[in-house]
Short mmCIF file of C-alpha atoms in Angstrom, two decimals:
data_model
loop_
_atom_site.label_atom_id
_atom_site.label_comp_id
_atom_site.label_asym_id
_atom_site.label_seq_id
_atom_site.Cartn_x
_atom_site.Cartn_y
_atom_site.Cartn_z
CA THR A 1 16.99 -6.05 3.08
CA ASP A 2 14.95 -5.26 -0.05
CA PRO A 3 11.66 -3.16 0.21
CA CYS A 4 10.50 -3.88 -3.31
CA ILE A 5 10.36 -7.50 -2.33
CA TRP A 6 8.32 -6.92 0.77
CA ALA A 7 5.92 -5.04 -1.27
CA ASN A 8 5.75 -6.98 -4.04
CA ARG A 9 4.73 -9.68 -2.07
CA ALA A 10 2.20 -7.85 -0.18
CA ALA A 11 0.65 -7.18 -3.63
CA CYS A 12 0.83 -11.28 -4.67
CA PHE A 13 -1.04 -10.91 -1.48
CA SER A 14 -3.54 -8.86 -2.17
CA ARG A 15 -4.56 -10.03 -6.07
CA ARG A 16 -4.87 -13.76 -4.14
CA GLU A 17 -7.20 -11.83 -1.15
CA ARG A 18 -4.90 -13.00 1.46
CA PHE A 19 -4.69 -9.36 3.05
CA ASP A 20 -3.64 -10.08 6.79
CA GLU A 21 -0.24 -11.34 4.58
CA ALA A 22 -0.56 -8.59 2.48
CA LEU A 23 -0.63 -6.33 4.84
CA ARG A 24 2.68 -7.67 7.21
CA ASP A 25 4.62 -7.08 4.16
CA ALA A 26 3.40 -3.60 2.92
CA GLU A 27 4.01 -2.50 7.53
CA TYR A 28 7.47 -4.53 7.06
CA ALA A 29 8.32 -2.81 3.76
CA ILE A 30 7.35 0.60 4.96
CA ARG A 31 10.04 0.05 8.45
CA LEU A 32 12.44 -0.77 5.52
CA LYS A 33 11.91 2.99 3.82
CA GLN A 34 9.45 4.92 5.28
CA ARG A 35 9.72 7.52 2.76
CA TRP A 36 8.78 5.01 -0.42
CA ALA A 37 5.16 6.14 -1.66
CA ARG A 38 5.03 2.55 -3.30
CA GLY A 39 5.19 1.61 0.17
CA HIS A 40 2.54 3.41 1.31
CA TYR A 41 0.29 2.15 -1.60
CA ARG A 42 0.28 -1.29 -1.03
CA LEU A 43 -0.84 -1.24 2.12
CA ALA A 44 -3.23 0.72 1.93
CA GLU A 45 -4.77 -1.85 -0.95
CA ALA A 46 -4.50 -4.31 2.33
CA ARG A 47 -6.11 -1.58 4.93
CA LEU A 48 -8.69 -1.36 2.17
CA GLY A 49 -8.94 -5.47 1.57
CA GLN A 50 -9.67 -6.11 5.17
CA GLY A 51 -12.35 -3.73 5.16
CA ARG A 52 -10.69 -0.72 6.38
CA ALA A 53 -11.37 2.02 4.72
CA GLY A 54 -10.88 4.81 6.72
CA ASP A 55 -6.97 2.81 7.47
CA ALA A 56 -6.69 2.78 4.04
CA LEU A 57 -7.66 6.23 2.95
CA GLY A 58 -4.80 7.71 5.54
CA ALA A 59 -1.83 5.09 4.11
CA CYS A 60 -3.31 6.84 0.99
CA ASP A 61 -2.77 10.38 2.11
CA ALA A 62 0.63 9.52 3.36
CA GLY A 63 2.10 8.47 -0.07
CA LEU A 64 0.72 11.15 -1.61
CA LEU A 65 2.36 13.21 0.95
CA LEU A 66 6.21 11.86 -0.20
CA ASP A 67 7.80 11.72 -3.69
CA CYS A 68 6.59 9.44 -6.72
CA ASP A 69 6.01 9.65 -10.44
CA GLU A 70 3.20 10.76 -11.26
CA LYS A 71 1.55 6.88 -13.06
CA LEU A 72 2.05 6.86 -8.71
CA ARG A 73 0.77 9.27 -7.98
CA ARG A 74 -2.46 8.51 -10.31
CA ASP A 75 -2.89 5.18 -8.61
CA LEU A 76 -2.36 6.87 -4.94
CA VAL A 77 -5.27 8.90 -5.78
CA ALA A 78 -7.46 5.93 -7.54
CA LEU A 79 -7.16 4.28 -4.40
CA ARG A 80 -7.92 7.24 -2.64
CA GLU A 81 -11.47 7.74 -3.83
CA ARG A 82 -12.26 4.20 -3.89
CA CYS A 83 -11.21 4.12 -0.15
CA ALA A 84 -13.25 7.67 -0.33
CA VAL A 85 -16.83 5.50 -2.03
CA VAL A 86 -16.48 2.40 0.87
CA GLU A 87 -16.58 4.70 3.77
#
């Protein structure tokens, strides 16, 4: 029931380039805590890894609409820029 665990596992799967599993875990983290920017960041990472830059861009935008610390905001902006380049 802890979204942090699912988001962290999504990060691990993304780093291992297992993007389908990362996506599943990120989506579950967001179901547990919908208004959590870190979950949307993990979702964007997984979608970008799958080659779905447009969907990743949407996840970044959703995360940027939520309250988050400055580091996460910078990470979301940087990931959004990567998505825009790929798209």
